[in-house]
Amino acid sequence: MAGGDASPLIHNERVKLAANSIDRLATASIAAGFITPVVSLANGQVLFGLSAPLAISTITWLLTALALHWAARHMLGKLRP
């Protein structure tokens, strides 16, 4: 079958796979941009402590994660009955 006439089951599985991939990327963004700096600060491994660049970076990673998660949820709206 061509891409446009795939059965609803195949289409839905492809949409779910893509949405899950995007959501895993959102989770990785949280780990890279939020959890890692927080743990580093708690362990005293960040020498400069809390700073504007660290705060901006963390906020950017969190907003990226939220946007990716929203995109994954939006993608699930394309599931066929």
Short mmCIF file of N, CA, C and O in Angstrom, two decimals:
data_model
loop_
_atom_site.label_atom_id
_atom_site.label_comp_id
_atom_site.label_asym_id
_atom_site.label_seq_id
_atom_site.Cartn_x
_atom_site.Cartn_y
_atom_site.Cartn_z
N MET A 1 0.82 -1.19 0.00
CA MET A 1 0.00 0.00 0.00
C MET A 1 0.87 1.26 0.00
O MET A 1 1.91 1.27 0.60
N ALA A 2 0.37 2.28 -0.61
CA ALA A 2 1.07 3.56 -0.60
C ALA A 2 0.83 4.26 0.73
O ALA A 2 -0.05 3.88 1.50
N GLY A 3 1.59 5.31 1.00
CA GLY A 3 1.50 6.00 2.29
C GLY A 3 0.12 6.59 2.56
O GLY A 3 -0.32 6.64 3.69
N GLY A 4 -0.59 7.05 1.54
CA GLY A 4 -1.86 7.71 1.75
C GLY A 4 -3.02 6.77 2.00
O GLY A 4 -4.03 7.17 2.57
N ASP A 5 -2.92 5.50 1.59
CA ASP A 5 -4.05 4.60 1.74
C ASP A 5 -3.77 3.48 2.74
O ASP A 5 -4.32 2.39 2.64
N ALA A 6 -2.91 3.74 3.72
CA ALA A 6 -2.61 2.75 4.75
C ALA A 6 -3.85 2.54 5.61
O ALA A 6 -4.67 3.44 5.79
N SER A 7 -4.00 1.35 6.11
CA SER A 7 -5.15 1.07 6.96
C SER A 7 -5.09 1.94 8.21
O SER A 7 -4.01 2.40 8.60
N PRO A 8 -6.24 2.19 8.84
CA PRO A 8 -6.24 3.01 10.05
C PRO A 8 -5.33 2.45 11.15
O PRO A 8 -4.70 3.21 11.87
N LEU A 9 -5.24 1.14 11.26
CA LEU A 9 -4.38 0.56 12.29
C LEU A 9 -2.91 0.88 12.05
O LEU A 9 -2.18 1.26 12.97
N ILE A 10 -2.49 0.75 10.79
CA ILE A 10 -1.09 1.06 10.46
C ILE A 10 -0.83 2.55 10.67
O ILE A 10 0.18 2.94 11.25
N HIS A 11 -1.74 3.37 10.20
CA HIS A 11 -1.61 4.81 10.37
C HIS A 11 -1.50 5.18 11.85
O HIS A 11 -0.62 5.94 12.24
N ASN A 12 -2.40 4.63 12.68
CA ASN A 12 -2.40 4.94 14.10
C ASN A 12 -1.11 4.51 14.78
O ASN A 12 -0.58 5.22 15.64
N GLU A 13 -0.58 3.36 14.42
CA GLU A 13 0.67 2.89 15.02
C GLU A 13 1.83 3.80 14.62
O GLU A 13 2.71 4.08 15.44
N ARG A 14 1.83 4.27 13.39
CA ARG A 14 2.89 5.18 12.95
C ARG A 14 2.79 6.52 13.68
O ARG A 14 3.81 7.09 14.07
N VAL A 15 1.58 7.01 13.86
CA VAL A 15 1.39 8.27 14.58
C VAL A 15 1.84 8.11 16.03
O VAL A 15 2.54 8.96 16.58
N LYS A 16 1.46 6.99 16.66
CA LYS A 16 1.86 6.76 18.06
C LYS A 16 3.37 6.62 18.19
O LYS A 16 3.96 7.13 19.15
N LEU A 17 4.01 5.96 17.23
CA LEU A 17 5.47 5.81 17.26
C LEU A 17 6.15 7.18 17.16
O LEU A 17 7.08 7.48 17.91
N ALA A 18 5.67 8.01 16.26
CA ALA A 18 6.25 9.35 16.10
C ALA A 18 6.02 10.20 17.35
O ALA A 18 6.93 10.89 17.82
N ALA A 19 4.80 10.14 17.91
CA ALA A 19 4.50 10.91 19.11
C ALA A 19 5.35 10.44 20.29
O ALA A 19 5.85 11.26 21.07
N ASN A 20 5.55 9.15 20.41
CA ASN A 20 6.38 8.62 21.49
C ASN A 20 7.84 9.06 21.33
O ASN A 20 8.51 9.37 22.32
N SER A 21 8.32 9.10 20.10
CA SER A 21 9.69 9.54 19.86
C SER A 21 9.87 11.01 20.27
O SER A 21 10.87 11.37 20.90
N ILE A 22 8.91 11.83 19.92
CA ILE A 22 8.98 13.24 20.29
C ILE A 22 8.89 13.40 21.80
O ILE A 22 9.62 14.21 22.40
N ASP A 23 8.04 12.63 22.46
CA ASP A 23 7.90 12.73 23.91
C ASP A 23 9.17 12.25 24.62
O ASP A 23 9.56 12.80 25.65
N ARG A 24 9.84 11.24 24.07
CA ARG A 24 11.12 10.80 24.66
C ARG A 24 12.17 11.89 24.51
O ARG A 24 13.02 12.08 25.39
N LEU A 25 12.14 12.63 23.41
CA LEU A 25 13.05 13.76 23.24
C LEU A 25 12.76 14.84 24.28
O LEU A 25 13.68 15.47 24.80
N ALA A 26 11.49 15.04 24.60
CA ALA A 26 11.13 15.99 25.65
C ALA A 26 11.69 15.54 27.00
O ALA A 26 12.22 16.35 27.76
N THR A 27 11.61 14.25 27.29
CA THR A 27 12.14 13.72 28.54
C THR A 27 13.66 13.90 28.58
O THR A 27 14.22 14.27 29.62
N ALA A 28 14.33 13.66 27.48
CA ALA A 28 15.78 13.85 27.42
C ALA A 28 16.15 15.32 27.63
O ALA A 28 17.16 15.64 28.26
N SER A 29 15.31 16.22 27.13
CA SER A 29 15.56 17.66 27.31
C SER A 29 15.47 18.04 28.78
O SER A 29 16.27 18.84 29.28
N ILE A 30 14.52 17.45 29.49
CA ILE A 30 14.40 17.72 30.92
C ILE A 30 15.63 17.18 31.65
O ILE A 30 16.19 17.84 32.53
N ALA A 31 16.06 15.99 31.29
CA ALA A 31 17.25 15.40 31.94
C ALA A 31 18.49 16.25 31.67
O ALA A 31 19.28 16.50 32.58
N ALA A 32 18.66 16.68 30.44
CA ALA A 32 19.86 17.44 30.09
C ALA A 32 19.85 18.85 30.65
O ALA A 32 20.87 19.35 31.12
N GLY A 33 18.71 19.49 30.61
CA GLY A 33 18.66 20.90 30.96
C GLY A 33 18.18 21.24 32.34
O GLY A 33 18.36 22.38 32.80
N PHE A 34 17.59 20.30 33.05
CA PHE A 34 17.06 20.62 34.38
C PHE A 34 17.64 19.70 35.46
O PHE A 34 18.23 20.18 36.43
N ILE A 35 17.51 18.41 35.27
CA ILE A 35 17.96 17.47 36.30
C ILE A 35 19.48 17.54 36.48
O ILE A 35 19.97 17.60 37.60
N THR A 36 20.22 17.56 35.39
CA THR A 36 21.68 17.59 35.48
C THR A 36 22.20 18.83 36.21
O THR A 36 23.01 18.71 37.13
N PRO A 37 21.74 20.04 35.86
CA PRO A 37 22.23 21.21 36.62
C PRO A 37 21.81 21.19 38.10
O PRO A 37 22.59 21.59 38.96
N VAL A 38 20.60 20.72 38.38
CA VAL A 38 20.15 20.68 39.77
C VAL A 38 21.02 19.73 40.59
O VAL A 38 21.45 20.05 41.70
N VAL A 39 21.31 18.56 40.03
CA VAL A 39 22.17 17.60 40.74
C VAL A 39 23.58 18.16 40.89
O VAL A 39 24.20 18.02 41.94
N SER A 40 24.08 18.82 39.86
CA SER A 40 25.42 19.41 39.94
C SER A 40 25.48 20.48 41.01
O SER A 40 26.47 20.57 41.75
N LEU A 41 24.45 21.31 41.09
CA LEU A 41 24.41 22.33 42.14
C LEU A 41 24.34 21.69 43.53
O LEU A 41 25.01 22.13 44.47
N ALA A 42 23.54 20.65 43.66
CA ALA A 42 23.37 19.99 44.96
C ALA A 42 24.67 19.32 45.41
O ALA A 42 24.96 19.27 46.61
N ASN A 43 25.46 18.83 44.47
CA ASN A 43 26.72 18.17 44.80
C ASN A 43 27.89 19.14 44.91
O ASN A 43 29.01 18.72 45.21
N GLY A 44 27.65 20.39 44.63
CA GLY A 44 28.72 21.37 44.68
C GLY A 44 29.68 21.28 43.52
O GLY A 44 30.80 21.76 43.60
N GLN A 45 29.27 20.68 42.43
CA GLN A 45 30.15 20.51 41.28
C GLN A 45 30.15 21.72 40.36
O GLN A 45 31.00 21.85 39.49
N VAL A 46 29.18 22.61 40.52
CA VAL A 46 29.15 23.83 39.73
C VAL A 46 29.81 24.92 40.56
O VAL A 46 29.31 25.30 41.61
N LEU A 47 30.94 25.42 40.09
CA LEU A 47 31.73 26.35 40.88
C LEU A 47 31.11 27.74 40.97
O LEU A 47 31.26 28.42 41.97
N PHE A 48 30.40 28.15 39.94
CA PHE A 48 29.88 29.51 39.91
C PHE A 48 28.49 29.62 40.55
O PHE A 48 27.95 30.70 40.65
N GLY A 49 27.92 28.53 41.00
CA GLY A 49 26.61 28.55 41.67
C GLY A 49 25.50 28.99 40.75
O GLY A 49 25.59 28.86 39.54
N LEU A 50 24.46 29.53 41.35
CA LEU A 50 23.34 30.03 40.55
C LEU A 50 23.77 31.28 39.81
O LEU A 50 24.34 32.20 40.38
N SER A 51 23.48 31.30 38.52
CA SER A 51 23.83 32.45 37.71
C SER A 51 22.76 32.67 36.65
O SER A 51 21.94 31.78 36.39
N ALA A 52 22.78 33.83 36.05
CA ALA A 52 21.81 34.14 35.00
C ALA A 52 21.93 33.18 33.81
O ALA A 52 20.91 32.68 33.33
N PRO A 53 23.15 32.90 33.32
CA PRO A 53 23.23 31.96 32.18
C PRO A 53 22.69 30.58 32.52
O PRO A 53 22.03 29.95 31.69
N LEU A 54 22.95 30.09 33.73
CA LEU A 54 22.44 28.79 34.13
C LEU A 54 20.92 28.81 34.21
O LEU A 54 20.24 27.89 33.74
N ALA A 55 20.36 29.87 34.77
CA ALA A 55 18.91 29.99 34.88
C ALA A 55 18.26 30.09 33.50
O ALA A 55 17.25 29.43 33.23
N ILE A 56 18.85 30.87 32.62
CA ILE A 56 18.30 31.02 31.26
C ILE A 56 18.38 29.69 30.51
O ILE A 56 17.42 29.29 29.84
N SER A 57 19.49 29.00 30.64
CA SER A 57 19.64 27.70 29.98
C SER A 57 18.62 26.70 30.50
O SER A 57 17.97 25.99 29.72
N THR A 58 18.44 26.65 31.81
CA THR A 58 17.49 25.71 32.40
C THR A 58 16.07 26.03 31.96
O THR A 58 15.31 25.12 31.57
N ILE A 59 15.71 27.29 31.97
CA ILE A 59 14.37 27.68 31.53
C ILE A 59 14.16 27.35 30.05
O ILE A 59 13.10 26.86 29.66
N THR A 60 15.18 27.57 29.25
CA THR A 60 15.08 27.26 27.82
C THR A 60 14.87 25.77 27.60
O THR A 60 14.03 25.36 26.79
N TRP A 61 15.63 24.93 28.31
CA TRP A 61 15.46 23.47 28.20
C TRP A 61 14.06 23.05 28.65
O TRP A 61 13.44 22.19 28.02
N LEU A 62 13.57 23.64 29.74
CA LEU A 62 12.23 23.28 30.21
C LEU A 62 11.16 23.69 29.21
O LEU A 62 10.21 22.94 28.95
N LEU A 63 11.28 24.88 28.64
CA LEU A 63 10.30 25.33 27.64
C LEU A 63 10.37 24.46 26.38
O LEU A 63 9.34 24.16 25.78
N THR A 64 11.58 24.05 26.01
CA THR A 64 11.73 23.15 24.87
C THR A 64 11.03 21.82 25.14
O THR A 64 10.32 21.29 24.28
N ALA A 65 11.23 21.29 26.36
CA ALA A 65 10.59 20.03 26.73
C ALA A 65 9.07 20.17 26.70
O ALA A 65 8.36 19.27 26.21
N LEU A 66 8.55 21.27 27.23
CA LEU A 66 7.10 21.48 27.21
C LEU A 66 6.58 21.58 25.78
O LEU A 66 5.53 21.02 25.46
N ALA A 67 7.30 22.28 24.92
CA ALA A 67 6.87 22.42 23.52
C ALA A 67 6.88 21.06 22.82
O ALA A 67 5.95 20.73 22.07
N LEU A 68 7.91 20.26 23.07
CA LEU A 68 7.98 18.93 22.45
C LEU A 68 6.85 18.04 22.97
O LEU A 68 6.24 17.29 22.20
N HIS A 69 6.60 18.10 24.27
CA HIS A 69 5.52 17.29 24.83
C HIS A 69 4.17 17.72 24.24
O HIS A 69 3.34 16.88 23.89
N TRP A 70 3.96 19.02 24.10
CA TRP A 70 2.71 19.51 23.51
C TRP A 70 2.60 19.04 22.07
O TRP A 70 1.52 18.64 21.62
N ALA A 71 3.72 19.07 21.33
CA ALA A 71 3.70 18.62 19.93
C ALA A 71 3.33 17.14 19.84
O ALA A 71 2.57 16.73 18.96
N ALA A 72 3.85 16.34 20.77
CA ALA A 72 3.51 14.91 20.79
C ALA A 72 2.03 14.70 21.08
O ALA A 72 1.36 13.88 20.44
N ARG A 73 1.49 15.45 22.04
CA ARG A 73 0.07 15.33 22.35
C ARG A 73 -0.78 15.77 21.17
O ARG A 73 -1.81 15.17 20.86
N HIS A 74 -0.36 16.84 20.49
CA HIS A 74 -1.08 17.33 19.32
C HIS A 74 -1.07 16.27 18.21
O HIS A 74 -2.07 16.07 17.53
N MET A 75 0.07 15.61 18.06
CA MET A 75 0.19 14.58 17.03
C MET A 75 -0.79 13.44 17.28
O MET A 75 -1.33 12.85 16.33
N LEU A 76 -1.03 13.11 18.54
CA LEU A 76 -1.98 12.03 18.86
C LEU A 76 -3.40 12.37 18.44
O LEU A 76 -4.23 11.49 18.28
N GLY A 77 -3.68 13.65 18.23
CA GLY A 77 -4.99 14.06 17.74
C GLY A 77 -5.23 13.62 16.29
O GLY A 77 -6.36 13.68 15.80
N LYS A 78 -4.20 13.15 15.61
CA LYS A 78 -4.33 12.70 14.22
C LYS A 78 -4.68 11.21 14.12
O LYS A 78 -4.72 10.66 13.02
N LEU A 79 -4.92 10.57 15.26
CA LEU A 79 -5.30 9.16 15.22
C LEU A 79 -6.64 9.01 14.53
O LEU A 79 -7.55 9.84 14.70
N ARG A 80 -6.78 7.96 13.76
CA ARG A 80 -8.05 7.69 13.04
C ARG A 80 -8.89 6.71 13.85
O ARG A 80 -8.37 5.82 14.50
N PRO A 81 -10.22 6.87 13.75
CA PRO A 81 -11.10 5.94 14.47
C PRO A 81 -11.09 4.55 13.83
O PRO A 81 -10.76 4.35 12.72
#
